[in-house]
Short mmCIF file of C-alpha atoms in Angstrom, two decimals:
data_model
loop_
_atom_site.label_atom_id
_atom_site.label_comp_id
_atom_site.label_asym_id
_atom_site.label_seq_id
_atom_site.Cartn_x
_atom_site.Cartn_y
_atom_site.Cartn_z
CA MET A 1 -46.27 2.78 18.46
CA ARG A 2 -45.21 0.35 21.32
CA GLY A 3 -46.64 -2.69 19.29
CA PHE A 4 -44.66 -1.35 16.08
CA MET A 5 -41.60 -1.06 18.08
CA ARG A 6 -41.70 -4.27 19.52
CA LEU A 7 -42.28 -6.06 16.38
CA LEU A 8 -39.31 -4.04 14.76
CA MET A 9 -36.62 -4.89 17.43
CA GLY A 10 -38.21 -8.74 17.15
CA ALA A 11 -37.57 -8.78 13.48
CA LEU A 12 -33.99 -7.20 13.90
CA ALA A 13 -33.31 -9.48 16.40
CA ALA A 14 -34.29 -12.74 14.37
CA LEU A 15 -32.11 -10.96 11.75
CA LEU A 16 -29.06 -10.82 13.64
CA LEU A 17 -29.45 -14.18 15.24
CA ALA A 18 -30.23 -16.14 11.83
CA GLY A 19 -26.98 -14.14 10.38
CA SER A 20 -24.94 -15.06 13.16
CA LEU A 21 -25.80 -18.85 12.25
CA TRP A 22 -23.68 -18.66 9.13
CA PRO A 23 -20.51 -17.66 10.48
CA ALA A 24 -20.86 -20.05 13.45
CA ALA A 25 -21.59 -22.99 11.33
CA ARG A 26 -18.59 -22.27 9.30
CA GLU A 27 -16.51 -22.04 12.22
CA ALA A 28 -17.93 -25.40 13.75
CA MET A 29 -17.10 -27.02 10.52
CA ALA A 30 -13.71 -25.60 10.44
CA ALA A 31 -12.98 -26.77 14.33
CA ALA A 32 -14.15 -30.47 13.16
CA SER A 33 -11.88 -30.41 10.32
CA GLY A 34 -8.84 -29.11 12.69
CA THR A 35 -8.49 -25.71 11.09
CA HIS A 36 -10.52 -23.58 13.61
CA HIS A 37 -10.41 -19.74 13.04
CA LEU A 38 -12.50 -17.20 14.07
CA ILE A 39 -14.56 -15.21 11.24
CA PRO A 40 -14.29 -11.52 12.38
CA LEU A 41 -17.11 -9.14 11.53
CA GLY A 42 -15.24 -7.54 8.69
CA GLN A 43 -14.78 -10.84 7.08
CA LEU A 44 -18.54 -11.12 6.77
CA TRP A 45 -19.19 -7.55 5.62
CA PHE A 46 -16.14 -8.32 2.72
CA GLU A 47 -17.54 -11.51 1.82
CA ILE A 48 -21.17 -9.92 1.52
CA ASP A 49 -20.23 -6.77 -0.21
CA ALA A 50 -16.57 -6.05 -0.51
CA PRO A 51 -16.90 -2.64 -2.46
CA SER A 52 -19.15 -0.88 0.13
CA LEU A 53 -16.54 -2.19 3.18
CA ASN A 54 -13.91 -0.74 1.07
CA MET A 55 -15.83 2.39 0.06
CA THR A 56 -16.74 2.96 3.64
CA GLN A 57 -12.89 2.73 4.91
CA ALA A 58 -11.78 5.43 2.12
CA GLY A 59 -14.84 7.71 3.12
CA LEU A 60 -14.17 7.71 6.67
CA GLN A 61 -10.49 8.00 6.42
CA ARG A 62 -10.42 10.54 3.72
CA HIS A 63 -13.38 12.90 4.30
CA VAL A 64 -14.04 12.54 8.15
CA ALA A 65 -11.03 11.39 10.37
CA PRO A 66 -8.35 8.69 9.80
CA TRP A 67 -8.56 7.77 13.45
CA LEU A 68 -12.25 7.04 13.22
CA TRP A 69 -11.20 3.92 11.44
CA GLU A 70 -8.20 2.88 13.04
CA ASP A 71 -9.05 3.53 16.12
CA VAL A 72 -13.16 2.77 16.49
CA VAL A 73 -14.26 1.06 13.25
CA GLN A 74 -11.57 -1.51 12.72
CA PRO A 75 -11.33 -2.83 16.25
CA ILE A 76 -15.29 -3.50 16.03
CA LEU A 77 -14.69 -5.37 12.52
CA GLU A 78 -12.07 -7.13 14.29
CA LEU A 79 -14.48 -8.76 16.59
CA PRO A 80 -15.70 -12.40 15.98
CA ALA A 81 -19.05 -12.19 13.97
CA TRP A 82 -21.03 -14.68 15.70
CA PRO A 83 -20.70 -14.17 18.98
CA VAL A 84 -21.69 -10.40 18.14
CA LEU A 85 -24.29 -10.96 16.03
CA SER A 86 -25.85 -13.58 18.64
CA GLY A 87 -25.29 -10.95 21.37
CA LEU A 88 -26.98 -8.10 19.71
CA GLY A 89 -29.79 -10.19 19.04
CA VAL A 90 -30.47 -11.71 22.35
CA ALA A 91 -30.06 -8.06 23.88
CA LEU A 92 -32.53 -6.71 21.51
CA LEU A 93 -35.09 -9.64 22.25
CA LEU A 94 -34.54 -8.64 25.97
CA LEU A 95 -34.73 -4.97 25.66
CA ARG A 96 -37.90 -4.73 23.18
CA PRO A 97 -41.17 -3.34 24.92
CA SER A 98 -43.16 -5.81 26.82
CA ARG A 99 -46.56 -6.69 25.13
CA ALA A 100 -49.14 -3.95 25.78
CA PRO A 101 -51.66 -4.98 28.79
CA LEU A 102 -54.93 -5.83 27.41
CA ALA A 103 -57.66 -3.28 28.03
CA ARG A 104 -60.06 -4.21 30.83
CA GLY A 105 -64.04 -3.37 30.34
CA MET B 1 51.17 -14.31 20.77
CA PHE B 2 48.59 -11.26 20.96
CA VAL B 3 45.60 -11.72 19.50
CA HIS B 4 42.98 -8.57 19.44
CA ARG B 5 39.46 -9.66 19.57
CA ARG B 6 37.18 -7.09 19.01
CA LYS B 7 34.46 -6.72 21.80
CA PRO B 8 30.84 -6.67 20.63
CA TRP B 9 30.27 -2.99 21.31
CA GLN B 10 33.56 -2.21 19.25
CA LEU B 11 32.21 -0.20 16.24
CA PRO B 12 34.48 0.56 13.39
CA GLU B 13 34.19 4.38 12.37
CA ARG B 14 32.51 4.08 9.25
CA GLU B 15 29.62 2.17 10.86
CA ALA B 16 28.88 5.05 13.26
CA THR B 17 25.45 7.09 13.06
CA PRO B 18 26.37 10.29 11.34
CA GLU B 19 25.76 13.00 13.85
CA ALA B 20 23.06 15.05 11.86
CA ALA B 21 21.01 11.72 12.23
CA VAL B 22 21.55 11.80 15.86
CA VAL B 23 20.88 15.09 16.08
CA ALA B 24 17.71 14.85 14.09
CA HIS B 25 16.45 12.22 16.09
CA ALA B 26 16.77 13.72 19.49
CA ALA B 27 14.81 16.60 17.99
CA ALA B 28 12.34 14.56 16.61
CA LYS B 29 11.97 12.96 20.17
CA ARG B 30 11.41 16.47 22.00
CA SER B 31 8.31 17.10 19.74
CA GLY B 32 6.57 14.34 21.94
CA PRO B 33 4.21 11.10 21.43
CA SER B 34 1.70 11.28 18.63
CA ARG B 35 -1.99 11.91 18.89
CA ARG B 36 -2.80 8.61 18.04
CA ALA B 37 -0.58 7.07 20.64
CA LEU B 38 -1.97 9.20 23.30
CA ILE B 39 -5.67 8.32 21.96
CA GLY B 40 -4.80 4.63 21.98
CA ALA B 41 -3.37 4.59 25.47
CA ALA B 42 -5.94 6.58 27.11
CA ALA B 43 -8.68 4.37 25.02
CA GLY B 44 -6.75 1.01 26.46
CA LEU B 45 -6.99 -0.23 23.06
CA GLY B 46 -3.71 -2.08 23.30
CA GLY B 47 -1.48 -2.09 20.00
CA VAL B 48 -4.06 -0.14 18.27
CA GLY B 49 -2.42 3.51 18.60
CA LEU B 50 0.51 2.49 20.20
CA ALA B 51 2.86 3.71 17.25
CA GLY B 52 6.34 2.37 17.17
CA GLY B 53 9.34 4.16 17.81
CA HIS B 54 10.02 5.50 14.48
CA ALA B 55 6.27 6.68 13.95
CA VAL B 56 6.29 8.36 17.30
CA LEU B 57 9.29 10.12 16.39
CA ALA B 58 8.11 11.24 13.27
CA GLN B 59 5.09 13.15 14.50
CA GLY B 60 5.17 17.01 14.33
CA ARG B 61 8.30 17.05 12.10
CA ASP B 62 8.86 18.55 9.18
CA PRO B 63 8.51 15.64 6.60
CA VAL B 64 11.43 16.61 4.35
CA GLY B 65 13.43 17.09 7.69
CA TRP B 66 12.51 13.60 8.64
CA TRP B 67 13.57 12.08 5.49
CA ASP B 68 16.87 13.82 5.46
CA ALA B 69 17.34 12.24 8.59
CA GLN B 70 16.80 8.82 7.37
CA VAL B 71 19.00 9.40 4.54
CA ALA B 72 21.94 9.94 6.63
CA ASN B 73 21.48 6.65 8.02
CA ASP B 74 20.88 4.91 4.42
CA PRO B 75 23.63 2.82 3.62
CA SER B 76 22.87 3.37 0.12
CA ARG B 77 23.11 7.35 0.34
CA GLY B 78 26.41 7.33 -1.34
CA LEU B 79 24.71 6.54 -4.44
CA TYR B 80 22.62 9.43 -4.83
CA PRO B 81 22.08 11.77 -6.53
CA ALA B 82 22.65 9.77 -9.82
CA ALA B 83 23.21 11.10 -13.12
CA ARG B 84 19.87 12.19 -14.95
CA ASN B 85 19.22 10.08 -18.25
CA ALA B 86 18.28 12.83 -20.62
CA ALA B 87 16.29 10.70 -22.79
CA TYR B 88 13.60 11.44 -20.33
CA THR B 89 11.93 14.63 -20.45
CA LEU B 90 8.74 16.34 -18.79
CA ASP B 91 6.01 18.64 -20.34
CA ARG B 92 5.38 20.15 -17.04
CA PRO B 93 7.23 21.36 -13.98
CA LEU B 94 8.44 18.77 -11.50
CA THR B 95 6.31 18.57 -8.68
CA GLU B 96 7.66 19.92 -5.40
CA ALA B 97 9.28 17.10 -3.18
CA ARG B 98 7.48 18.51 -0.03
CA GLU B 99 4.07 17.87 -1.81
CA ALA B 100 4.75 14.81 -3.01
CA ILE B 101 6.05 12.91 -0.14
CA VAL B 102 3.19 14.16 2.09
CA TYR B 103 0.45 12.72 -0.63
CA ASN B 104 0.63 8.77 -0.69
CA ASN B 105 -1.47 5.72 -1.18
CA PHE B 106 -0.08 3.13 0.72
CA TYR B 107 -3.10 0.63 2.07
CA GLU B 108 -1.25 -1.52 4.55
CA PHE B 109 -0.89 1.89 6.61
CA GLY B 110 -4.37 3.33 5.78
CA SER B 111 -6.71 4.45 3.06
CA HIS B 112 -6.23 8.04 3.55
CA LYS B 113 -3.56 10.14 2.17
CA GLU B 114 -1.52 11.46 5.28
CA ILE B 115 -0.10 8.08 5.79
CA TRP B 116 3.73 9.33 5.61
CA ARG B 117 3.93 9.57 9.45
CA ALA B 118 2.51 6.11 9.95
CA ALA B 119 4.85 4.53 7.33
CA GLN B 120 7.93 5.59 9.08
CA ARG B 121 7.64 2.37 10.80
CA LEU B 122 8.71 0.73 7.89
CA GLU B 123 12.29 -0.33 8.40
CA THR B 124 14.13 -0.75 5.11
CA ARG B 125 17.14 -2.39 6.24
CA PRO B 126 17.75 -5.04 6.34
CA TRP B 127 15.81 -5.72 3.31
CA THR B 128 15.90 -8.58 0.69
CA VAL B 129 14.11 -9.31 -2.63
CA THR B 130 13.53 -12.97 -3.50
CA ILE B 131 13.17 -13.76 -7.02
CA ASP B 132 11.36 -17.18 -7.44
CA GLY B 133 8.77 -18.85 -9.77
CA LEU B 134 9.50 -19.72 -13.04
CA VAL B 135 13.11 -18.74 -13.23
CA ALA B 136 16.64 -20.72 -13.56
CA THR B 137 17.54 -20.42 -10.12
CA PRO B 138 15.47 -18.86 -7.36
CA LYS B 139 17.45 -16.55 -5.44
CA THR B 140 17.21 -13.99 -2.57
CA ALA B 141 19.21 -10.86 -2.74
CA ASP B 142 19.80 -8.26 -0.22
CA ILE B 143 18.78 -4.41 -1.59
CA ASP B 144 22.24 -3.32 -1.21
CA THR B 145 23.96 -5.65 -3.30
CA LEU B 146 21.04 -5.09 -5.79
CA LEU B 147 21.85 -1.37 -5.99
CA LYS B 148 25.63 -2.57 -6.29
CA THR B 149 24.61 -5.03 -9.30
CA PHE B 150 22.61 -2.45 -11.20
CA PRO B 151 24.00 0.83 -12.18
CA ILE B 152 21.09 3.54 -11.20
CA GLU B 153 20.36 6.57 -12.90
CA GLU B 154 17.87 9.37 -12.60
CA ARG B 155 14.71 9.58 -14.83
CA LEU B 156 11.78 12.41 -15.16
CA TYR B 157 8.31 10.62 -15.24
CA ARG B 158 4.66 11.27 -15.32
CA PHE B 159 2.96 9.57 -12.56
CA ARG B 160 -0.77 9.42 -12.71
CA CYS B 161 -3.24 8.21 -9.98
CA VAL B 162 -6.22 6.31 -10.73
CA GLU B 163 -7.82 8.84 -8.35
CA ALA B 164 -7.17 11.62 -10.98
CA TRP B 165 -4.23 13.28 -9.43
CA ALA B 166 -1.00 13.37 -11.06
CA MET B 167 2.66 14.15 -10.27
CA ALA B 168 5.83 14.89 -12.25
CA VAL B 169 9.00 13.52 -10.18
CA PRO B 170 12.52 12.37 -10.91
CA TRP B 171 12.92 8.66 -9.99
CA THR B 172 16.34 6.93 -9.43
CA GLY B 173 16.53 3.57 -10.03
CA PHE B 174 17.36 1.04 -12.81
CA PRO B 175 15.63 -0.46 -15.76
CA LEU B 176 13.15 -3.37 -14.86
CA ALA B 177 14.42 -5.15 -18.16
CA ALA B 178 17.89 -5.55 -16.39
CA LEU B 179 16.28 -7.13 -13.23
CA ILE B 180 14.19 -9.61 -15.71
CA ARG B 181 17.51 -10.65 -17.33
CA TRP B 182 19.06 -11.01 -14.17
CA ALA B 183 16.31 -13.43 -13.12
CA GLU B 184 16.80 -15.67 -15.73
CA PRO B 185 13.28 -16.37 -16.49
CA GLN B 186 12.36 -19.96 -18.11
CA ALA B 187 10.46 -19.88 -21.33
CA GLY B 188 7.34 -20.34 -19.70
CA ALA B 189 7.13 -17.29 -17.83
CA LYS B 190 4.47 -15.10 -19.13
CA TYR B 191 3.71 -12.54 -16.13
CA VAL B 192 5.65 -11.16 -13.36
CA VAL B 193 4.46 -10.49 -9.94
CA PHE B 194 5.28 -8.06 -7.68
CA GLN B 195 4.96 -8.38 -3.86
CA SER B 196 4.97 -5.63 -1.27
CA PHE B 197 5.98 -6.03 2.45
CA GLU B 198 3.97 -7.98 4.79
CA ASN B 199 5.29 -6.92 8.33
CA ARG B 200 2.01 -7.48 10.26
CA ALA B 201 3.58 -5.93 13.49
CA ILE B 202 4.15 -2.42 11.90
CA ALA B 203 0.79 -1.63 9.72
CA PRO B 204 -2.92 -1.56 11.00
CA GLY B 205 -4.15 -2.50 7.62
CA PHE B 206 -2.85 -6.01 8.14
CA ARG B 207 -5.14 -6.64 10.85
CA GLN B 208 -7.62 -6.28 8.52
CA THR B 209 -7.33 -9.77 7.53
CA TRP B 210 -10.28 -9.85 5.25
CA TYR B 211 -8.24 -8.27 2.61
CA PRO B 212 -6.35 -9.88 -0.01
CA TRP B 213 -2.51 -9.20 1.63
CA PRO B 214 0.00 -9.25 0.89
CA TYR B 215 -0.64 -6.43 -1.87
CA THR B 216 0.49 -7.80 -5.06
CA ASP B 217 0.15 -6.87 -8.74
CA ALA B 218 1.45 -8.20 -12.10
CA PHE B 219 2.50 -7.13 -15.44
CA THR B 220 3.37 -9.12 -18.79
CA ILE B 221 7.07 -9.90 -19.04
CA GLU B 222 6.73 -8.23 -22.28
CA GLU B 223 5.56 -4.93 -20.20
CA CYS B 224 8.57 -5.37 -17.97
CA GLY B 225 11.00 -5.37 -20.48
CA ASN B 226 9.76 -1.98 -22.33
CA GLU B 227 12.50 0.54 -21.90
CA LEU B 228 10.23 2.99 -19.79
CA ALA B 229 9.62 0.17 -17.19
CA PHE B 230 11.87 1.02 -13.90
CA MET B 231 12.71 -0.15 -10.70
CA ALA B 232 12.75 2.82 -8.34
CA THR B 233 14.70 3.32 -5.46
CA GLY B 234 14.94 6.76 -5.04
CA ILE B 235 13.55 10.19 -5.54
CA TYR B 236 14.48 13.56 -5.85
CA GLY B 237 18.01 12.35 -5.55
CA LYS B 238 17.91 10.76 -2.50
CA PRO B 239 16.80 7.03 -1.62
CA LEU B 240 13.16 6.75 -1.45
CA PRO B 241 11.46 7.70 1.90
CA PRO B 242 8.86 4.67 3.30
CA GLN B 243 5.91 6.19 2.31
CA MET B 244 6.88 5.97 -1.50
CA GLY B 245 7.75 2.51 -1.43
CA ALA B 246 11.15 2.29 0.08
CA PRO B 247 13.68 0.70 -0.70
CA ILE B 248 12.44 -0.85 -4.23
CA ARG B 249 9.00 -0.40 -6.33
CA PRO B 250 8.34 -0.94 -9.99
CA ILE B 251 7.35 2.13 -12.11
CA LEU B 252 5.51 1.83 -15.08
CA PRO B 253 4.31 5.20 -15.76
CA TRP B 254 1.77 4.60 -18.68
CA LYS B 255 -0.04 2.82 -16.00
CA TYR B 256 -2.19 3.91 -12.84
CA GLY B 257 -0.29 3.87 -9.48
CA PHE B 258 -2.33 1.20 -7.76
CA LYS B 259 -0.60 -1.11 -10.35
CA GLN B 260 2.88 -0.83 -8.90
CA PRO B 261 3.30 -2.31 -5.50
CA LYS B 262 5.55 -0.36 -2.90
CA SER B 263 8.10 -1.76 -0.71
CA VAL B 264 8.55 -4.90 -3.08
CA VAL B 265 9.96 -7.92 -1.27
CA ARG B 266 9.33 -10.62 -3.97
CA VAL B 267 9.30 -10.87 -7.48
CA SER B 268 7.63 -14.15 -9.07
CA PHE B 269 7.60 -15.51 -12.80
CA VAL B 270 4.39 -17.31 -13.49
CA ALA B 271 2.53 -18.62 -16.57
CA GLU B 272 -0.88 -17.81 -15.50
CA ARG B 273 -2.19 -14.02 -15.51
CA PRO B 274 -2.23 -13.29 -11.85
CA VAL B 275 -5.26 -11.12 -10.18
CA GLY B 276 -3.78 -8.28 -8.48
CA TYR B 277 -4.87 -6.61 -5.01
CA TRP B 278 -7.63 -4.39 -6.36
CA GLU B 279 -8.75 -6.69 -9.07
CA LYS B 280 -9.39 -9.07 -6.00
CA LEU B 281 -11.17 -6.33 -4.36
CA GLN B 282 -13.15 -4.70 -6.80
CA PRO B 283 -12.86 -6.31 -10.49
CA SER B 284 -15.65 -4.00 -11.72
CA GLU B 285 -13.31 -0.87 -11.24
CA TYR B 286 -9.85 -2.26 -11.43
CA GLY B 287 -8.55 -4.63 -13.92
CA PHE B 288 -5.40 -6.08 -15.13
CA TRP B 289 -4.00 -3.69 -17.40
CA ALA B 290 -4.82 -0.20 -16.11
CA ASN B 291 -3.27 1.59 -18.92
CA VAL B 292 -3.80 5.42 -18.45
CA ASN B 293 -6.66 6.72 -20.97
CA PRO B 294 -8.61 9.98 -20.33
CA ALA B 295 -11.65 8.63 -22.70
CA VAL B 296 -12.30 5.59 -20.36
CA ALA B 297 -13.86 6.88 -16.99
CA HIS B 298 -13.75 5.29 -13.57
CA PRO B 299 -17.05 3.93 -12.89
CA ARG B 300 -17.31 6.61 -10.58
CA TRP B 301 -15.36 9.49 -12.02
CA SER B 302 -13.97 11.15 -15.03
CA GLN B 303 -10.45 10.64 -16.36
CA ALA B 304 -10.63 13.17 -18.69
CA THR B 305 -8.34 15.51 -16.58
CA GLU B 306 -5.86 15.34 -13.64
CA ARG B 307 -4.96 17.40 -10.83
CA MET B 308 -1.49 18.31 -10.18
CA LEU B 309 -0.08 17.53 -6.68
CA GLY B 310 1.04 21.04 -5.10
CA THR B 311 -0.16 23.61 -7.86
CA GLY B 312 -3.82 21.82 -8.22
CA GLU B 313 -3.40 23.09 -11.54
CA ARG B 314 -5.75 21.02 -14.03
CA ARG B 315 -4.46 19.34 -16.94
CA PRO B 316 -5.79 16.83 -19.83
CA THR B 317 -5.17 13.52 -19.14
CA LEU B 318 -2.70 11.99 -21.68
CA ILE B 319 -3.51 8.60 -23.35
CA TRP B 320 -0.84 5.83 -22.02
CA ASN B 321 -0.04 8.74 -19.81
CA GLY B 322 1.66 10.55 -22.63
CA TYR B 323 4.12 7.34 -23.42
CA GLY B 324 2.21 5.82 -26.17
CA GLU B 325 5.01 6.13 -28.57
CA GLN B 326 6.95 3.72 -26.47
CA VAL B 327 4.13 1.56 -25.27
CA ALA B 328 1.18 1.38 -27.24
CA GLY B 329 2.95 -1.45 -29.43
CA LEU B 330 2.72 -3.80 -26.63
CA TYR B 331 -1.14 -3.95 -26.72
CA SER B 332 -1.86 -4.56 -30.45
CA GLY B 333 -4.04 -7.62 -30.91
CA LEU B 334 -5.25 -7.00 -27.48
CA ALA B 335 -8.23 -4.88 -28.63
CA ASN B 336 -10.68 -7.18 -26.93
CA GLU B 337 -8.94 -6.76 -23.37
CA ARG B 338 -10.01 -4.20 -20.88
CA LEU B 339 -7.04 -2.00 -21.39
CA PHE B 340 -7.84 0.82 -19.68
CA ALA B 341 -9.27 -0.21 -16.29
#
């Protein structure tokens, strides 16, 4: 179980770190051309799958509570994508269980 | 010689705020701040929950009372109610105003149906509408000048949302064809684009920078010239409330509601077919034409019936929303187009 959790969190961390490269690279290129702008998480989600973003918003606001989107989810989605993704990735790497000690005979 | 210079604080009697409006605002103020304002302040979320003054005042008030208070301050209030054009009749009872003004889509203010409170942040004066693109002379007109330019009338129309709810309401306004003639489009103008307001300070939706703001959608110039196409400036014998698209919006009643941008600030004449807000977001579900048809289901629900606001009555949806006699001819020769999505 410990080994599985370590593997899962490591894989997720790798995914997040790899995912952060795309917006980071785009921001770097934009900065190089003098048009720097931050890419928020919501922008990334929108580019990957706009319908699911829109349906999630409508679902939460209409069937759960309007404020849950406006006051909780939306502020998160407004955060810049690459620092959040890479930060989460690093956190997962640090928090994953340590390697199990080798059994001694 | 005695020269009388008016001090900045000296107002003519005609510009004084009516007593009823002052009383209504004072009463609203006593109702206290909104839940969202409190949540926002408590959570330290900056501007997120800090509703503007009007939104705060609107909380806890009866929506009709709030609307009446706004009407008392509206410089166009003297134009309402306008004479009803008897040519436009309904096959169903009118939807109660109280129901129609609290169940609205206005995505700049949120994706839920209770946006009427948040929409009170929309200030509708001063308000200008810019006419540009392929026209003889681009121009910008103040809304009150437009209202003086075009005589207004009341029309009873069915209104159908793509979400399968419907209402029957008395719009006040003027024929869209009159606006088109006044704009003097050039020969190359084939489509007319309507752009909604874009005041990022008052609507939380604009902070979602990934959406294709401002909200726009378009019609062919022939559709705009149809006798049913209308520029609505009022409803139920009063100026439009903000949540319904004040101070001006197009109404083409044979189309789904999402095609008709609210609170229009720009009307552009173009040669190429534009892609509207929803078509950009979800082209598989929303297209350019969006004409009402019970036989063409939305990918996620049926359009066979519609739920009337207020009564909850289910009625069979009418093709072209019941206006086929007036509009079906617009689409002859377009059989290959996705006319009903």
